Short mmCIF file of C-alpha atoms and ligand atoms in Angstrom, two decimals:
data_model
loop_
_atom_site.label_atom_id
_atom_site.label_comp_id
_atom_site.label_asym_id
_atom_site.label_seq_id
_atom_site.Cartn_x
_atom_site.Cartn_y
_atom_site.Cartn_z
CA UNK W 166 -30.51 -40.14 -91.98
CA UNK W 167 -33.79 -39.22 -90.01
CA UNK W 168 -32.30 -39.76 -87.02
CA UNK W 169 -29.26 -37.28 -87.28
CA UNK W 170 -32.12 -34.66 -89.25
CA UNK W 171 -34.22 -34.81 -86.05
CA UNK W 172 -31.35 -34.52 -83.76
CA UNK W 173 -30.05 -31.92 -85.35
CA UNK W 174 -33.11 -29.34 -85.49
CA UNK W 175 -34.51 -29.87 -81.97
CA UNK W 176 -31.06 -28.63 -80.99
CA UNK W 177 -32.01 -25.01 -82.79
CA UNK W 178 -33.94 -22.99 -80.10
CA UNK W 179 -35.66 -20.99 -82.70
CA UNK W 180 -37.12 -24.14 -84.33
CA UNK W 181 -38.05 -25.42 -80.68
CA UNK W 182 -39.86 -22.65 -80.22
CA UNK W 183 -41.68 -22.20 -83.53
CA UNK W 184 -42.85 -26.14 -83.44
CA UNK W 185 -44.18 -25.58 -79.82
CA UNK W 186 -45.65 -22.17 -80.83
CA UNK W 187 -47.37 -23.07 -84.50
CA UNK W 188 -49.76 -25.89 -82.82
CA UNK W 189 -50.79 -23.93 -80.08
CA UNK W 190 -51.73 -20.89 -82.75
CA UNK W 191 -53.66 -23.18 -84.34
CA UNK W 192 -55.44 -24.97 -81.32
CA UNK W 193 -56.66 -21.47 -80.49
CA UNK W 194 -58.75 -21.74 -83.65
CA UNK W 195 -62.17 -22.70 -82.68
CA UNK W 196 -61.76 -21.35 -78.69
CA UNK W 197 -64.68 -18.73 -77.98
CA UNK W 198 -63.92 -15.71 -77.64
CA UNK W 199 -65.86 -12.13 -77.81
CA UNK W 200 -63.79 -11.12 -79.89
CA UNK W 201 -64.04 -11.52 -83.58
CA UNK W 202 -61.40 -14.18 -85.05
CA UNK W 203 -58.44 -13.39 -87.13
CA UNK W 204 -58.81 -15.60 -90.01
CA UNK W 205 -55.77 -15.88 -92.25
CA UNK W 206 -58.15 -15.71 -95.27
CA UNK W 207 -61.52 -14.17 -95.11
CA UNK W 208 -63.69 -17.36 -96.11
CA UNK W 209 -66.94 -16.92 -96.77
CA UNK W 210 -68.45 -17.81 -93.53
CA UNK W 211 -67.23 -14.67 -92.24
CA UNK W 212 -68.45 -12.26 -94.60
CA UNK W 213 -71.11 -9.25 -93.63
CA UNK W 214 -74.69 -10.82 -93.68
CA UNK W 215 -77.74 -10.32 -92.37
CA UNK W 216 -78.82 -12.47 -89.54
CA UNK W 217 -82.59 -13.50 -88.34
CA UNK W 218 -84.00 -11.07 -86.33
CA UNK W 219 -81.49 -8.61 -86.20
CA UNK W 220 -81.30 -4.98 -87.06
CA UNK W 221 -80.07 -4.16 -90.22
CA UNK W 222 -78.80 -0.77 -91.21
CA UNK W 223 -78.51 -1.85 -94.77
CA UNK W 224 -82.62 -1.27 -95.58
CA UNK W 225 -84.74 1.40 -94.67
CA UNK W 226 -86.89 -0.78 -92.54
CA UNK W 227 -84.06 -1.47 -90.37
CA UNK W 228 -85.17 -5.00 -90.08
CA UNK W 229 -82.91 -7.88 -91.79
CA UNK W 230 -85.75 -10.19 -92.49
CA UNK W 231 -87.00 -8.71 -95.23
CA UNK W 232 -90.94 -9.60 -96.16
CA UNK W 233 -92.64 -11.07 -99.26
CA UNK W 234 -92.64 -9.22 -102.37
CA UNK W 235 -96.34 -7.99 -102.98
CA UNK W 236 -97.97 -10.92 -104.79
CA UNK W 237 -96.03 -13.35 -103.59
CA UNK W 238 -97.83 -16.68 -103.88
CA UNK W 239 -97.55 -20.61 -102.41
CA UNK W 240 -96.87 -23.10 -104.87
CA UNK W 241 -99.67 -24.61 -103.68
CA UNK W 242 -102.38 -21.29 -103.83
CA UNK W 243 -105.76 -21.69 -104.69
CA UNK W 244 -106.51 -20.74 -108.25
CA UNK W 245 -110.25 -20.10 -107.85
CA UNK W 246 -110.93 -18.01 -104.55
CA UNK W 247 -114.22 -18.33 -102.98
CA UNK W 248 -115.51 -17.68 -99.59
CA UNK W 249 -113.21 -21.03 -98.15
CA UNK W 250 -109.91 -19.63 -99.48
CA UNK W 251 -110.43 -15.65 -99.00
CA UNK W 252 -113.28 -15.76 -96.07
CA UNK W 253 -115.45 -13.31 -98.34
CA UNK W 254 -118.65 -13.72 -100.33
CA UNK W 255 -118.54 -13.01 -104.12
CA UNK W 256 -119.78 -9.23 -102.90
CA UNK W 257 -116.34 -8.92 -100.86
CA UNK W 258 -118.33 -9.03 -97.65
CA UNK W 259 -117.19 -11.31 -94.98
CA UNK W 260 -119.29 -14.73 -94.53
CA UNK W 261 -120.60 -15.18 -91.56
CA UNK W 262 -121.12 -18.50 -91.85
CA UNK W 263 -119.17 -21.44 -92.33
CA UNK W 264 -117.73 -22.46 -95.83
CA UNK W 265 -119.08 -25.36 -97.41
CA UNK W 266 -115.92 -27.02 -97.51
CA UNK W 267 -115.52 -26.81 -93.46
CA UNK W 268 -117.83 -29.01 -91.18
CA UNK W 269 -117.09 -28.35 -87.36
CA UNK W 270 -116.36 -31.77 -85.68
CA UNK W 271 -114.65 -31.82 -81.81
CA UNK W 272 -111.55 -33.51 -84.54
CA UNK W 273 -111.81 -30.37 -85.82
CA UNK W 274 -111.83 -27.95 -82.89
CA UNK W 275 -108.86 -29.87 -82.07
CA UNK W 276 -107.07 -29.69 -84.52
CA UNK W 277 -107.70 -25.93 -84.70
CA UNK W 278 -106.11 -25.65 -80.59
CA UNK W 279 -103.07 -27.61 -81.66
CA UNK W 280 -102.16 -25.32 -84.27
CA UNK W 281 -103.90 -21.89 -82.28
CA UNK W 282 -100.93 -22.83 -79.44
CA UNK W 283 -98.30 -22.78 -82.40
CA UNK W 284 -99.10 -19.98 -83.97
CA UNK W 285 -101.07 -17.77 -82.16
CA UNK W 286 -100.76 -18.36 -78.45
CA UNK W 287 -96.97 -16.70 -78.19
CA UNK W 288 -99.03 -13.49 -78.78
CA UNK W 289 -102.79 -14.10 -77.78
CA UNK W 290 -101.62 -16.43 -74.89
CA UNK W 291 -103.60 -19.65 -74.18
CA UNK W 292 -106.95 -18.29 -73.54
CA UNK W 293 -106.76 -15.50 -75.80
CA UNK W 294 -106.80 -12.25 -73.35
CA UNK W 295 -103.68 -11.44 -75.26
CA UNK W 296 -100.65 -11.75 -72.75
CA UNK W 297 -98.88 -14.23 -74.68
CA UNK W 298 -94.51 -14.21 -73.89
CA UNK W 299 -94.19 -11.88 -77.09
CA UNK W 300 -96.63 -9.47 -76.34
CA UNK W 301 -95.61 -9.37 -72.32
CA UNK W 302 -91.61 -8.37 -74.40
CA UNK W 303 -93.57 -6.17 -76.72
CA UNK W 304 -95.27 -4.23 -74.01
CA UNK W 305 -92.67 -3.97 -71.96
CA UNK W 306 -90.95 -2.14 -75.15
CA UNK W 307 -93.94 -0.12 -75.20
CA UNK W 308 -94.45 -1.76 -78.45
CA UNK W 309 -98.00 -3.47 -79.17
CA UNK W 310 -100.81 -5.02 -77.62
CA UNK W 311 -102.69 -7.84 -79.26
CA UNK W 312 -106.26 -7.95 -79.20
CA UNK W 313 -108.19 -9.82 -76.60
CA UNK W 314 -110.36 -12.15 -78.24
CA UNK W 315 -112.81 -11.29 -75.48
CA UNK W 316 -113.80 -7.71 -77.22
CA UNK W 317 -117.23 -7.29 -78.42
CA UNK W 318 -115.78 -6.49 -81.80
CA UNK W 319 -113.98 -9.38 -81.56
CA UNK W 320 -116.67 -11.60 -80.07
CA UNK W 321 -119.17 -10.58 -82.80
CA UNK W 322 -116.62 -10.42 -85.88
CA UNK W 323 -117.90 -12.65 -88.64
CA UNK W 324 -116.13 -16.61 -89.03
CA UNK W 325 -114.84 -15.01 -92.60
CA UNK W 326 -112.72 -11.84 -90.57
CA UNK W 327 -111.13 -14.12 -88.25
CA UNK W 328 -109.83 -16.38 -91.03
CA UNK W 329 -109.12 -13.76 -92.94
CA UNK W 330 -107.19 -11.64 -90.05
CA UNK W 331 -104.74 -14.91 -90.03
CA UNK W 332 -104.63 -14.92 -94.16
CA UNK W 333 -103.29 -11.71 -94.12
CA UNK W 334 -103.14 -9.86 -90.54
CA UNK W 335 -104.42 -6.82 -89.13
CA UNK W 336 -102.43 -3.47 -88.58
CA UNK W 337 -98.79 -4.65 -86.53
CA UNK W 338 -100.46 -8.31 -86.90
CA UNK W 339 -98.57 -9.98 -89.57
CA UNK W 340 -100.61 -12.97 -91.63
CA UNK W 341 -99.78 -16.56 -91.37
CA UNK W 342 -101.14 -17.50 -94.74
CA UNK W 343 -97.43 -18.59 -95.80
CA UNK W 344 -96.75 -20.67 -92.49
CA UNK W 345 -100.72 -21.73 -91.74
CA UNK W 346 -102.55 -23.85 -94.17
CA UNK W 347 -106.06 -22.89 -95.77
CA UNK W 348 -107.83 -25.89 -93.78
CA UNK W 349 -105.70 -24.99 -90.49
CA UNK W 350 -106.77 -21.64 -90.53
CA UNK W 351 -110.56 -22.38 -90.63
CA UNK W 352 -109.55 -24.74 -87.84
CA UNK W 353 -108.00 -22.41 -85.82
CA UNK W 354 -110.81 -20.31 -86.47
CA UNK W 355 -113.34 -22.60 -84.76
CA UNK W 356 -110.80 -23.02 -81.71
CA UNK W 357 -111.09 -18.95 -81.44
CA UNK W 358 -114.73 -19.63 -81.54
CA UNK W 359 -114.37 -22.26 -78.82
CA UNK W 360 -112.59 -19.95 -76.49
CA UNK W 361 -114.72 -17.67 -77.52
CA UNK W 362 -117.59 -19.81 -76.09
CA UNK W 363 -115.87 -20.45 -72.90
CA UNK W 364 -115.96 -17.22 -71.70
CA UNK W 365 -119.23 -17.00 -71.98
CA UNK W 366 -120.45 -19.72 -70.81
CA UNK W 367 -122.82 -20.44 -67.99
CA UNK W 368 -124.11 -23.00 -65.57
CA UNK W 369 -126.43 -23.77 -68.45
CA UNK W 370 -124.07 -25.22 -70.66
CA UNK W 371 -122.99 -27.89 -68.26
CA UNK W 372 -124.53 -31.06 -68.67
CA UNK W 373 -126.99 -31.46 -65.41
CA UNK W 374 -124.88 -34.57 -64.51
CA UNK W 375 -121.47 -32.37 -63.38
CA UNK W 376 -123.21 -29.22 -62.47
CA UNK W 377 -122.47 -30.30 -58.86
CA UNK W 378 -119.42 -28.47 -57.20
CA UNK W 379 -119.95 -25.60 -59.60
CA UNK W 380 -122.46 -23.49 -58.12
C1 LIG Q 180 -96.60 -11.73 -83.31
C2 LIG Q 180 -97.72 -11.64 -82.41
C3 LIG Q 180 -99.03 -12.17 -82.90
C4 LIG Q 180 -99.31 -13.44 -83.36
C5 LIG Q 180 -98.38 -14.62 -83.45
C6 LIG Q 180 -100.71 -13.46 -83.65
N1 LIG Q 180 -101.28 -12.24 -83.40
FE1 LIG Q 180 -103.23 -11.73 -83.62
N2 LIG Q 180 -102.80 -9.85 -83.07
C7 LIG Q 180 -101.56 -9.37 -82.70
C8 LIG Q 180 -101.64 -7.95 -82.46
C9 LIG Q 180 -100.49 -7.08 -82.02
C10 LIG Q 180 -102.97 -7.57 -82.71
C11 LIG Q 180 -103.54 -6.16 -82.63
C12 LIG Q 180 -103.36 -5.54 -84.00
C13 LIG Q 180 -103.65 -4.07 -83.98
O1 LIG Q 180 -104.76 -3.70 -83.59
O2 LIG Q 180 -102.75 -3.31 -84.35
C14 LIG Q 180 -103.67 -8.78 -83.09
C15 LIG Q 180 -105.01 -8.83 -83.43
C16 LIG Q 180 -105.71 -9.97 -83.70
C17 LIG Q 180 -107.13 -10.03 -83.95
C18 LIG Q 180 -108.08 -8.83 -83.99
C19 LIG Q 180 -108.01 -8.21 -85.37
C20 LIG Q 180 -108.81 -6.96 -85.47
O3 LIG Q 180 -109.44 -6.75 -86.52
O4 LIG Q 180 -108.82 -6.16 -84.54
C21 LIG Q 180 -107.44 -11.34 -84.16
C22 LIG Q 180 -108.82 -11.91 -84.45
C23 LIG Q 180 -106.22 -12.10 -84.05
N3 LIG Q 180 -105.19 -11.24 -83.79
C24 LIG Q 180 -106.12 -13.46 -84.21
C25 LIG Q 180 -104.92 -14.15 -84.27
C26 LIG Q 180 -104.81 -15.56 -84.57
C27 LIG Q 180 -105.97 -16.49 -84.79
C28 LIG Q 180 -103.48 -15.87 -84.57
C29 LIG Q 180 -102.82 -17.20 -84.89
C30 LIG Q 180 -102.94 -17.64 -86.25
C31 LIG Q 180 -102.75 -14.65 -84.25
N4 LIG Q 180 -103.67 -13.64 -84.08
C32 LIG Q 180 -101.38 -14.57 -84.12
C33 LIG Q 180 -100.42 -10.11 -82.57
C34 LIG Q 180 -100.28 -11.43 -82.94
#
């Protein structure tokens, strides 16, 4: 009975051609293409959405990512703020000096340059002139140009501003304080410091024993 049914059909052109044809439609799903697929049914994967850093015409803004609602908080926020989770003195000043809760240790420091190189170095580039890959884009776009850490302002800017400039940004900075850590921050802070340092530094702050070569 199979037999004759098969013989029978692959005798019909039409049906020759259909079950040669109806695989070969289908293989062609999944082949790239620039153009957009015809999907039988619109499933959900192809539906309008906003994608990572693309433009969106759908909000003002333009931009697809949209940012936090004001007030939005970790899970994990501080519930009492005091100079180590804000950067400021009870008189909303900036400290100058380190919070209690941080003690500077070379662990520390390095801690601070593994995260700086994360977060901050795509910008502020490894040294900190500011000519990290991003802002070499952004000023070819005529866009922005982050601060070298090497300003005077900078330079002088109290240990509370810097941690606070990475809490919550500065002008077209954004703030880390939802990707960054409280501790990390005041690390990274002391790394800034560090580079800070090197630039400055002179034949003086070698130890006698390698000063040869230098001079
Ligand atoms: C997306 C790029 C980008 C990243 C990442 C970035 N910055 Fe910036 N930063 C900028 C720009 C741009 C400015 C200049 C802001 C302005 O003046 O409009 C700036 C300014 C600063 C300033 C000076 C602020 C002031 O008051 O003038 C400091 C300090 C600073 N950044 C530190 C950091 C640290 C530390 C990190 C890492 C946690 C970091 N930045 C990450 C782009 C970036």
């Amino acid at each position: 009975m199979m037999v004759r049914h098969f013989h029978f059909t692959m005798k019909q052109p039409l049906l020759w051609a259909l079950s040669l044809a109806l695989p070969f439609a289908m293989g062609c799903r999944g082949n790239p293409s620039e153009s957009p697929p015809l999907h039988w049914q619109r499933q959900m994967f192809t539906q309008d959405k906003g994608k990572a850093q693309r433009e969106n015409t759908f909000f003002n803004d333009g931009r697809s990512m949209r940012p936090l609602v004001e007030g939005t908080v970790t899970v994990d926020a501080p519930l009492e703020l005091g100079p180590y989770e804000t950067g400021k003195d009870e008189g909303g000043n900036f400290v100058a000096k380190w919070p209690s809760e941080v003690s500077v240790s070379a662990e520390f420091v390095a801690r601070g340059q593994d995260r700086y190189n994360i977060y901050c170095a795509p910008c502020h580039d490894r040294t900190g002139s500011g000519n990290g890959v991003v802002a070499q884009r952004a000023n070819k776009l005529g866009r922005w140009q982050p601060t070298s850490y090497f300003d005077e302002r900078i330079m002088t800017m109290p240990v509370g501003q810097l941690f606070d400039t990475i809490t919550n940004g500065a002008r077209t900075m954004p703030g880390y304080a939802y990707q960054v850590p409280i501790r990390d921050r005041w690390a990274i802070v002391s790394y800034v410091r560090a580079l800070q340092k090197s630039q400055r530094a002179t034949l003086a702050d070698v130890p006698e024993s390698q000063r040869t070569g230098l001079k």
